[in-house]
Coordinates of C-alpha atoms (C1' of nucleotides) in Angstrom, one line a residue:
Chain A
M1 CA 98.9 -49.5 130.3
L2 CA 100.5 -52.8 131.3
K3 CA 99.6 -54.3 134.6
I4 CA 101.7 -57.1 136.0
Y5 CA 101.5 -59.2 139.1
N6 CA 104.5 -58.6 141.4
T7 CA 105.4 -61.4 143.7
L8 CA 106.9 -58.9 146.1
S9 CA 103.5 -57.2 146.8
R10 CA 101.3 -60.1 145.8
Q11 CA 99.3 -57.7 143.7
K12 CA 98.8 -56.6 140.1
E13 CA 100.7 -53.4 139.7
E14 CA 100.9 -50.8 136.9
F15 CA 104.2 -51.3 135.2
K16 CA 106.4 -48.2 135.2
P17 CA 109.9 -48.6 133.9
I18 CA 112.8 -46.9 135.6
N19 CA 113.7 -45.2 132.3
E20 CA 110.9 -44.2 130.1
G21 CA 110.4 -46.3 127.0
K22 CA 113.1 -48.8 128.1
V23 CA 112.9 -52.0 130.0
T24 CA 115.6 -53.9 131.7
M25 CA 114.8 -57.5 132.5
Y26 CA 116.7 -60.4 134.0
S27 CA 115.5 -64.0 133.5
C28 CA 116.8 -67.0 135.4
G29 CA 118.1 -69.4 132.8
P30 CA 119.0 -73.0 132.9
T31 CA 121.6 -75.0 134.7
V32 CA 123.0 -76.9 131.7
Y33 CA 123.7 -80.3 133.2
S34 CA 120.8 -82.0 131.4
Y35 CA 118.1 -81.6 128.8
A36 CA 115.3 -79.0 129.3
H37 CA 111.9 -80.7 129.7
I38 CA 108.5 -79.3 128.7
G39 CA 108.0 -77.9 132.2
N40 CA 111.2 -75.9 132.1
L41 CA 110.2 -74.7 128.7
R42 CA 106.9 -73.4 129.9
T43 CA 108.8 -70.9 132.0
Y44 CA 110.7 -69.7 129.0
I45 CA 107.6 -69.5 126.9
F46 CA 106.3 -67.3 129.6
M47 CA 109.5 -65.2 129.6
D48 CA 109.2 -64.9 125.8
T49 CA 105.5 -63.9 126.0
F50 CA 106.4 -61.2 128.5
R51 CA 109.2 -59.9 126.3
R52 CA 106.9 -59.9 123.3
V53 CA 104.2 -57.9 125.1
L54 CA 106.8 -55.3 126.2
K55 CA 108.0 -55.0 122.6
Y56 CA 104.4 -54.9 121.4
D57 CA 103.8 -52.0 123.7
G58 CA 106.7 -50.2 122.1
Y59 CA 109.4 -50.6 124.8
K60 CA 113.0 -50.9 123.9
L61 CA 114.0 -54.1 125.7
K62 CA 117.3 -55.2 127.2
G63 CA 117.0 -58.7 128.6
V64 CA 119.7 -60.8 130.2
M65 CA 119.5 -64.5 130.8
N66 CA 122.1 -66.6 132.6
I67 CA 123.5 -69.9 131.6
T68 CA 124.5 -71.7 134.8
D69 CA 127.5 -73.8 134.0
V70 CA 129.0 -74.0 137.4
G71 CA 128.3 -73.9 141.1
H72 CA 125.1 -75.6 141.9
L73 CA 125.6 -78.4 144.4
L74 CA 123.2 -81.3 145.0
S75 CA 122.0 -80.3 148.4
D76 CA 120.9 -77.1 150.1
G77 CA 123.4 -77.6 152.9
D78 CA 126.2 -76.3 150.7
E79 CA 127.3 -79.9 150.6
G80 CA 127.4 -82.6 148.0
E81 CA 128.6 -82.9 144.5
D82 CA 128.5 -80.2 141.8
K83 CA 125.8 -81.0 139.3
M84 CA 128.0 -80.2 136.4
A85 CA 130.7 -82.4 137.7
K86 CA 128.3 -85.2 138.3
A87 CA 127.0 -85.1 134.8
A88 CA 130.5 -84.9 133.5
R89 CA 131.6 -87.9 135.5
E90 CA 128.6 -89.9 134.4
Q91 CA 129.0 -89.1 130.8
K92 CA 132.8 -89.2 130.8
K93 CA 133.1 -85.7 129.5
S94 CA 134.5 -82.5 130.9
P95 CA 132.1 -80.1 132.6
W96 CA 132.8 -77.7 129.8
E97 CA 131.7 -80.2 127.2
I98 CA 128.6 -81.0 129.2
A99 CA 127.7 -77.3 129.4
E100 CA 128.3 -76.7 125.7
F101 CA 126.2 -79.7 124.6
Y102 CA 123.2 -78.9 126.8
T103 CA 123.4 -75.1 126.1
N104 CA 123.2 -75.8 122.4
Y105 CA 120.4 -78.2 122.8
F106 CA 118.6 -75.7 125.0
F107 CA 118.7 -73.0 122.3
E108 CA 117.6 -75.5 119.7
D109 CA 114.4 -75.9 121.7
F110 CA 114.1 -72.1 121.8
K111 CA 114.2 -72.0 118.1
K112 CA 111.6 -74.7 117.7
L113 CA 109.3 -73.0 120.1
N114 CA 109.7 -69.5 118.7
I115 CA 111.3 -68.3 121.9
G116 CA 113.4 -65.2 121.2
K117 CA 116.8 -65.1 122.8
P118 CA 117.3 -62.3 125.3
E119 CA 119.7 -59.7 124.2
V120 CA 122.5 -60.9 126.5
I121 CA 123.2 -64.5 127.3
A122 CA 125.6 -64.6 130.2
K123 CA 127.6 -67.7 131.1
A124 CA 128.5 -68.0 134.8
T125 CA 132.0 -69.2 134.0
D126 CA 132.7 -66.0 132.0
H127 CA 131.9 -63.9 135.1
I128 CA 134.0 -65.4 137.9
Q129 CA 136.0 -62.3 138.4
E130 CA 132.9 -60.2 138.8
M131 CA 131.6 -62.6 141.4
I132 CA 134.8 -62.6 143.3
K133 CA 134.7 -58.9 143.4
D134 CA 131.2 -58.9 144.8
V135 CA 132.0 -61.5 147.4
Q136 CA 134.9 -59.3 148.5
T137 CA 132.5 -56.3 148.7
L138 CA 130.1 -58.3 150.8
I139 CA 132.9 -59.2 153.2
D140 CA 134.1 -55.6 153.3
K141 CA 130.6 -54.4 154.1
G142 CA 130.2 -56.9 156.8
Y143 CA 127.5 -59.0 155.1
A144 CA 129.7 -62.1 154.7
Y145 CA 132.1 -64.0 156.8
E146 CA 134.7 -66.7 156.1
I147 CA 134.7 -70.1 157.7
D148 CA 136.7 -73.3 156.9
D149 CA 134.8 -74.3 153.8
G150 CA 133.9 -71.0 152.3
I151 CA 132.4 -67.5 152.5
Y152 CA 128.9 -67.2 153.8
F153 CA 126.2 -64.5 153.7
D154 CA 125.1 -63.5 157.1
I155 CA 121.4 -63.1 156.9
S156 CA 121.1 -61.6 160.4
K157 CA 122.6 -58.5 158.8
F158 CA 119.7 -58.4 156.4
P159 CA 116.5 -57.9 158.3
D160 CA 114.3 -58.1 155.2
Y161 CA 115.4 -61.6 154.5
G162 CA 112.3 -63.6 153.5
K163 CA 110.3 -60.7 152.2
L164 CA 109.7 -62.2 148.8
S165 CA 108.5 -65.7 149.9
R166 CA 107.0 -64.4 153.1
L167 CA 108.4 -67.4 154.9
S168 CA 109.4 -66.7 158.5
L169 CA 112.7 -68.3 159.3
D170 CA 111.6 -68.8 162.9
E171 CA 108.7 -70.9 161.8
Q172 CA 110.9 -73.1 159.6
Q173 CA 112.3 -76.1 161.2
A174 CA 115.8 -74.9 160.8
G175 CA 118.2 -77.7 160.2
A176 CA 115.4 -80.3 160.2
R177 CA 116.3 -81.4 156.7
V178 CA 119.4 -79.5 156.0
E179 CA 122.4 -80.5 158.0
V180 CA 123.6 -77.7 160.1
N181 CA 127.1 -76.5 159.5
S182 CA 128.3 -75.8 163.0
Q183 CA 130.4 -72.9 161.9
K184 CA 127.6 -71.1 160.2
R185 CA 126.1 -68.3 162.3
H186 CA 122.6 -69.1 161.2
P187 CA 121.3 -72.3 159.6
A188 CA 120.0 -70.3 156.7
D189 CA 123.2 -68.5 156.0
F190 CA 124.2 -69.5 152.5
A191 CA 127.5 -69.8 150.6
V192 CA 128.6 -67.0 148.3
W193 CA 132.0 -68.7 147.7
K194 CA 133.1 -72.2 148.3
K195 CA 136.6 -73.4 148.9
A196 CA 137.5 -76.2 146.5
E197 CA 138.7 -79.7 147.4
P198 CA 141.7 -80.5 145.3
E199 CA 139.7 -83.0 143.2
H200 CA 137.0 -80.5 142.4
I201 CA 137.2 -80.0 138.6
M202 CA 136.0 -76.5 138.1
Q203 CA 137.8 -74.1 140.4
W204 CA 139.4 -70.6 140.2
E205 CA 141.9 -68.6 142.1
S206 CA 140.5 -66.2 144.6
P207 CA 141.6 -64.2 147.7
W208 CA 140.4 -67.2 149.7
G209 CA 142.4 -69.8 147.8
M210 CA 141.1 -72.0 145.0
G211 CA 137.4 -72.2 144.9
Y212 CA 134.2 -71.7 143.0
P213 CA 131.1 -69.4 143.4
G214 CA 128.1 -70.1 145.5
W215 CA 124.8 -70.9 143.9
H216 CA 123.2 -67.5 143.9
I217 CA 126.0 -65.0 143.4
E218 CA 126.1 -65.4 139.7
C219 CA 122.7 -63.9 139.1
S220 CA 123.5 -61.0 141.4
S221 CA 126.8 -60.3 139.6
M222 CA 125.6 -60.7 136.1
S223 CA 122.3 -58.9 136.4
R224 CA 124.0 -55.9 137.9
K225 CA 126.9 -56.0 135.4
Y226 CA 124.6 -55.8 132.4
L227 CA 121.5 -54.0 133.7
G228 CA 123.0 -51.7 136.4
S229 CA 122.4 -51.4 140.1
R230 CA 118.7 -51.1 139.6
F231 CA 116.6 -52.8 137.0
D232 CA 112.9 -53.3 136.2
I233 CA 112.0 -56.9 136.0
H234 CA 113.2 -60.2 137.2
T235 CA 111.5 -63.4 136.0
G236 CA 111.8 -67.1 136.9
G237 CA 109.8 -70.1 138.0
V238 CA 107.9 -70.1 141.3
D239 CA 110.4 -72.7 142.7
A240 CA 113.1 -70.0 142.7
I241 CA 111.2 -67.7 145.1
P242 CA 112.0 -69.2 148.5
V243 CA 115.7 -69.7 148.2
H244 CA 117.3 -68.5 145.1
H245 CA 115.5 -65.2 144.7
E246 CA 115.5 -64.5 148.4
N247 CA 119.2 -64.9 148.4
E248 CA 119.6 -62.9 145.3
I249 CA 117.7 -60.0 146.9
A250 CA 119.8 -60.3 150.0
Q251 CA 123.0 -60.1 148.0
N252 CA 121.9 -57.4 145.6
E253 CA 120.5 -55.1 148.3
A254 CA 123.6 -55.7 150.5
L255 CA 125.8 -54.7 147.6
E256 CA 123.8 -51.8 146.3
G257 CA 122.2 -50.5 149.4
G258 CA 118.5 -50.5 148.6
K259 CA 116.0 -52.0 146.3
T260 CA 117.5 -53.3 143.1
V261 CA 114.5 -55.0 141.3
N262 CA 111.1 -53.4 141.0
Y263 CA 109.0 -56.3 139.6
W264 CA 109.5 -59.9 140.5
V265 CA 107.4 -62.0 138.1
H266 CA 107.1 -65.8 138.4
S267 CA 105.5 -68.5 136.3
E268 CA 103.7 -71.4 137.8
F269 CA 104.7 -75.1 137.4
M270 CA 103.3 -77.6 135.1
L271 CA 101.8 -80.7 136.3
V272 CA 101.4 -84.0 134.5
N273 CA 98.2 -85.9 135.1
N274 CA 97.6 -83.7 138.1
G275 CA 100.8 -84.6 139.8
K276 CA 104.4 -83.5 139.9
M277 CA 106.6 -84.1 136.9
S278 CA 109.4 -86.3 138.0
K279 CA 111.9 -88.7 136.5
S280 CA 110.9 -91.4 139.0
L281 CA 107.3 -91.3 137.7
G282 CA 108.6 -91.4 134.1
N283 CA 106.5 -88.4 133.1
V284 CA 109.2 -86.0 132.1
Y285 CA 109.0 -85.2 128.5
R286 CA 111.3 -83.2 126.2
I287 CA 110.2 -81.3 123.1
S288 CA 111.9 -83.8 120.8
Q289 CA 109.9 -86.6 122.4
L290 CA 106.7 -84.8 121.7
E291 CA 107.8 -84.4 118.2
E292 CA 108.4 -88.2 117.9
M293 CA 104.8 -88.6 119.1
G294 CA 103.6 -86.5 116.2
Y295 CA 103.2 -83.1 117.9
A296 CA 104.8 -80.0 116.4
P297 CA 106.7 -77.8 118.9
L298 CA 104.3 -75.0 118.2
D299 CA 101.4 -77.3 119.2
Y300 CA 103.0 -77.3 122.6
R301 CA 103.5 -73.5 122.6
Y302 CA 99.8 -73.2 121.8
F303 CA 99.0 -75.5 124.6
C304 CA 100.9 -73.3 127.0
L305 CA 99.4 -70.1 125.7
N306 CA 96.0 -71.4 126.4
A307 CA 96.6 -71.2 130.2
H308 CA 97.6 -68.2 132.3
Y309 CA 101.2 -68.2 133.3
R310 CA 100.3 -67.9 137.0
K311 CA 98.1 -70.9 137.0
K312 CA 99.3 -74.5 137.3
L313 CA 98.9 -76.1 133.9
N314 CA 98.0 -79.8 133.8
F315 CA 99.7 -81.5 131.0
T316 CA 97.8 -84.4 129.4
F317 CA 97.9 -86.0 126.0
E318 CA 94.2 -85.3 125.7
G319 CA 95.0 -81.7 126.2
M320 CA 97.8 -81.8 123.7
D321 CA 95.6 -83.4 121.1
G322 CA 93.1 -80.6 121.6
A323 CA 95.8 -78.0 121.3
K324 CA 97.1 -79.6 118.1
T325 CA 93.7 -79.7 116.5
S326 CA 92.8 -76.3 117.6
Y327 CA 96.1 -74.8 116.4
A328 CA 95.8 -76.5 113.0
R329 CA 92.3 -75.2 112.5
L330 CA 93.4 -71.7 113.5
L331 CA 96.1 -71.8 110.8
S332 CA 93.7 -73.2 108.3
T333 CA 91.1 -70.6 109.0
L334 CA 93.7 -67.8 108.7
Y335 CA 94.7 -69.2 105.4
Q336 CA 91.2 -68.6 104.1
H337 CA 91.3 -65.1 105.5
K338 CA 94.5 -64.5 103.7
A339 CA 92.7 -65.1 100.4
G340 CA 89.5 -63.5 101.7
T341 CA 87.7 -60.9 99.6
N342 CA 85.4 -59.3 102.1
A343 CA 86.3 -56.0 103.7
T344 CA 86.1 -55.8 107.4
D345 CA 84.8 -52.6 109.0
K346 CA 87.6 -50.5 110.5
D347 CA 85.7 -50.0 113.7
V348 CA 85.2 -53.7 114.1
L349 CA 88.9 -54.3 113.6
A350 CA 89.7 -51.6 116.0
E351 CA 87.4 -53.2 118.6
Y352 CA 89.2 -56.6 118.3
K353 CA 92.5 -55.0 118.6
K354 CA 91.4 -53.1 121.6
Q355 CA 90.2 -56.2 123.3
F356 CA 93.3 -58.1 122.4
D357 CA 95.6 -55.3 123.6
E358 CA 93.7 -55.0 126.9
A359 CA 93.9 -58.8 127.5
V360 CA 97.6 -59.1 127.0
N361 CA 98.3 -56.0 129.0
D362 CA 96.3 -57.3 131.9
D363 CA 98.9 -59.4 133.5
L364 CA 99.6 -61.2 130.2
N365 CA 96.1 -62.7 129.9
V366 CA 97.0 -64.6 126.8
P367 CA 94.2 -67.2 127.1
L368 CA 91.7 -64.4 126.9
A369 CA 93.5 -62.9 124.0
L370 CA 93.3 -66.2 122.2
G371 CA 89.6 -66.1 122.7
V372 CA 89.5 -62.7 121.1
L373 CA 91.4 -64.0 118.1
W374 CA 89.1 -67.0 117.7
T375 CA 86.0 -64.8 117.8
M376 CA 87.6 -62.5 115.3
V377 CA 88.5 -65.3 113.0
K378 CA 84.8 -66.3 112.8
E379 CA 84.1 -63.1 110.8
P380 CA 83.6 -63.3 107.1
K381 CA 86.8 -64.1 105.3
S382 CA 88.9 -61.0 104.9
K383 CA 92.5 -60.1 104.3
D384 CA 92.1 -57.4 107.0
I385 CA 91.5 -60.0 109.6
Y386 CA 94.6 -61.9 108.4
E387 CA 96.7 -58.8 108.7
L388 CA 95.5 -58.0 112.2
A389 CA 96.1 -61.6 113.2
L390 CA 99.7 -61.1 112.1
Q391 CA 99.9 -58.2 114.4
F392 CA 98.6 -60.3 117.3
D393 CA 101.1 -62.9 116.4
K394 CA 103.9 -60.6 117.5
V395 CA 102.7 -61.4 121.0
L396 CA 101.6 -65.0 120.4
G397 CA 104.6 -66.2 118.4
L398 CA 102.6 -68.9 116.7
S399 CA 104.0 -68.4 113.2
L400 CA 100.5 -67.4 112.0
D401 CA 102.1 -66.1 108.8
K402 CA 102.8 -69.7 108.0
A403 CA 99.1 -70.4 107.8
Q404 CA 98.4 -72.9 105.1
P405 CA 95.7 -75.3 104.1
Q406 CA 95.4 -78.0 106.8
A407 CA 95.8 -80.9 104.4
Q408 CA 98.9 -79.8 102.7
S409 CA 101.8 -82.1 103.1
E410 CA 105.2 -80.7 103.9
E411 CA 107.0 -83.7 102.6
P412 CA 107.8 -84.1 98.9
I413 CA 105.6 -86.6 97.2
S414 CA 107.2 -89.1 94.9
D415 CA 106.3 -89.2 91.2
D416 CA 104.8 -92.7 91.5
I417 CA 102.5 -91.6 94.2
R418 CA 101.6 -88.5 92.4
K419 CA 100.8 -90.5 89.3
L420 CA 98.5 -92.8 91.1
A421 CA 96.7 -89.8 92.7
D422 CA 96.4 -88.2 89.3
E423 CA 94.9 -91.4 87.9
R424 CA 92.4 -91.5 90.7
Y425 CA 91.4 -87.9 90.1
A426 CA 90.9 -88.6 86.4
A427 CA 88.7 -91.6 87.2
K428 CA 86.7 -89.5 89.6
K429 CA 86.2 -86.8 87.0
A430 CA 85.1 -89.5 84.6
K431 CA 82.6 -90.7 87.3
D432 CA 84.3 -94.0 87.4
F433 CA 83.9 -94.2 91.1
A434 CA 84.8 -97.8 91.4
T435 CA 88.3 -97.2 90.0
A436 CA 88.7 -94.0 92.0
D437 CA 87.9 -95.8 95.2
A438 CA 90.2 -98.6 94.4
L439 CA 93.0 -96.2 93.8
R440 CA 92.2 -94.3 96.9
A441 CA 92.5 -97.6 98.8
K442 CA 95.8 -98.3 97.1
L443 CA 97.2 -95.0 98.1
A444 CA 96.0 -95.5 101.7
D445 CA 98.0 -98.7 101.7
L446 CA 101.0 -96.7 100.7
G447 CA 100.4 -94.4 103.5
Y448 CA 98.7 -91.5 101.8
T449 CA 95.3 -90.0 102.3
V450 CA 93.6 -88.3 99.4
L451 CA 91.5 -85.3 100.2
D452 CA 89.3 -83.7 97.5
T453 CA 89.0 -80.0 97.3
K454 CA 87.1 -77.6 95.2
E455 CA 89.8 -77.3 92.6
G456 CA 91.3 -80.7 92.7
Y457 CA 92.8 -82.7 95.5
T458 CA 95.6 -82.8 98.1
L459 CA 97.7 -85.7 99.4
R460 CA 98.5 -86.1 103.1
K461 CA 101.1 -88.5 104.3
D462 CA 99.8 -90.5 107.2
K463 CA 101.7 -90.4 110.4
Chain B
rG1 C1' 104.3 -79.4 161.6
rG2 C1' 104.6 -74.3 159.0
rC3 C1' 103.4 -71.3 154.6
rA4 C1' 101.0 -70.5 150.0
rC5 C1' 98.0 -71.2 145.9
rC6 C1' 93.8 -73.5 143.6
rA7 C1' 88.5 -75.8 143.0
rU8 C1' 84.1 -73.2 136.5
rA9 C1' 80.9 -78.5 131.3
rG10 C1' 83.9 -85.2 129.4
rC11 C1' 88.9 -82.3 128.8
rC12 C1' 91.8 -77.5 128.6
rA13 C1' 90.4 -72.7 130.1
rA14 C1' 88.8 -67.0 130.6
rG15 C1' 85.7 -64.4 133.8
rU16 C1' 87.0 -61.4 140.8
rG17 C1' 79.7 -57.9 142.5
rG18 C1' 75.2 -57.3 137.6
rU19 C1' 73.1 -62.2 135.5
rA20 C1' 78.8 -68.0 132.6
rA21 C1' 84.6 -65.8 126.6
rG22 C1' 87.2 -69.2 123.6
rG23 C1' 89.2 -74.0 122.2
rC24 C1' 89.0 -79.7 122.1
rA25 C1' 85.7 -83.7 122.3
rG26 C1' 80.3 -85.0 121.7
rA27 C1' 75.3 -84.4 119.2
rG28 C1' 72.2 -82.6 115.0
rC29 C1' 71.9 -80.3 110.2
rU30 C1' 74.0 -78.3 105.3
rC31 C1' 77.3 -79.3 101.4
rU32 C1' 80.2 -82.9 98.6
rG33 C1' 79.6 -89.6 94.2
rC34 C1' 82.2 -91.5 98.9
rA35 C1' 85.7 -89.6 102.4
rA36 C1' 87.9 -85.3 104.4
rA37 C1' 87.5 -80.2 105.0
rA38 C1' 84.2 -76.2 105.6
rG39 C1' 79.6 -73.8 107.3
rC40 C1' 75.4 -73.6 110.7
rU41 C1' 73.1 -75.1 115.3
rU42 C1' 73.5 -77.3 120.0
rC43 C1' 76.0 -78.6 124.9
rA44 C1' 77.4 -75.6 132.4
rU45 C1' 74.6 -71.7 136.9
rC46 C1' 80.3 -72.1 138.6
rC47 C1' 83.0 -78.2 145.2
rC48 C1' 79.6 -78.0 149.9
rC49 C1' 77.2 -75.1 154.0
rA50 C1' 76.1 -70.4 156.1
rG51 C1' 76.3 -65.1 155.7
rU52 C1' 76.7 -59.9 153.4
rU53 C1' 74.0 -57.5 149.1
rC54 C1' 68.6 -55.1 145.3
rA55 C1' 72.2 -58.4 142.9
rA56 C1' 77.8 -63.4 144.1
rA57 C1' 81.1 -68.1 140.1
rU58 C1' 82.9 -63.4 141.9
rC59 C1' 82.9 -60.6 148.9
rU60 C1' 83.0 -62.9 154.3
rG61 C1' 83.2 -67.2 157.6
rG62 C1' 83.3 -72.5 158.1
rG63 C1' 83.9 -77.2 155.7
rU64 C1' 85.7 -80.7 151.9
rG65 C1' 89.1 -81.8 148.0
rG66 C1' 93.7 -80.9 145.1
rU67 C1' 98.6 -79.1 144.2
rG68 C1' 103.0 -76.8 145.4
rC69 C1' 106.8 -74.8 148.7
rC70 C1' 109.6 -75.2 153.4
rU71 C1' 115.5 -80.3 150.1
rC72 C1' 117.8 -79.8 143.9
rC73 C1' 113.9 -78.4 140.8
rA74 C1' 111.2 -73.9 135.7

RNA sequence: GGCACCAUAGCCAAGUGGUAAGGCAGAGCUCUGCAAAAGCUUCAUCCCCAGUUCAAAUCUGGGUGGUGCCUCCA
């Protein structure tokens, strides 16, 4: 029985899907105006873990993730420049090119990190008509009104506004930091459709003239299009709770008349050196940058898996080094199990599986599940352990089936190097240690470390 | 100013009433020509104070410290 923490109730709840055996899930995706950084990716590793656990539990999954390629402005006052347009101007490309480039890059990162693509990837620009229709419905139902610069949602018509974040609008210093648009009925009313200035690049025809969608309507329109008026789960980062998801709830429930999402699940932020990750501090990293520093993408996945998704994770290179070593040893140990000759008692195996299953089903407690795996791996080497670890890997996504001896080099080794190494080995066999050591030193100069094993030796290219 | 969340060993991190998982680093030992790997062993009483309880890291109250949100942000 899966239990999951619901932001709406602030409690762990038993998960019960609307339709037995099937799960419908919507995940907030990226705005593709820039590269995803490791903090962004933590959220998608969380999404992926959640999806994996659901599948592991036997659910048939339909997941939808949006690609936001239009609409988000730079400020919350429904003012400022469109992010896509800004990136386009700066890089001298069209917004469409910007979107395509960063979308592709984003999914490259997914591949590297073993993050599975949701079943439906929905681009905002492909769903403008659905959004216009929904905006019209909001107007017809009296939830939205038109002013000079666009169509706005009237939050006074939605008494539940704020129920997810539990922020009281009265207690907020309304307009303190967001410039009040005098035509808006309430400072927190938000745009569902914006009328475009002539120079605005991305704009579409609508009943209200040329324009473009507001920041939140896309998720409402696309989630309902693919998942229906009611669906099970909505995921995202905690930052989306106060504004984006609050507004999405308002739109959805105004459109559908009643609760539309049963479980709101959010992942916490990542910190860097105990502080916020920000470009100004120069501590924003991308996966490709970690790779340049000698970390494999899955080292980073392991790093994330070692912490619970609802806890802030402090990124440090000391921590990354630990994750890298730990993960390498895990693979190495599993490789030995793969060739293990012991038999493991069925009850013992069943007990590990039980512990693992309970951990991941208890609000996705993956750190605890990893602990179970580590304890299991300490058992006498047995192929049974290896097979069970592969089962666990359906949840972990750590490519445990790729387990190999730690020292093995992935790069081809040239004949010259190989020859030197063979000579060293021969000298060693002949107990001519002086020559062997000299050759080892020579190889070291060439950037290779020789590691002796029981049967022979392996070469490792130095980083 | 308002609202949340968090505080466990050098580091990362589980544990939410019954006597501190796991990983990294460190230390010792075994093995191996050396080196590496591997194996074994070892390493905390849970921010502070008060309270509830037979029993608290776990509950309550009060401190202190940290982070986030209320602006775009995963």
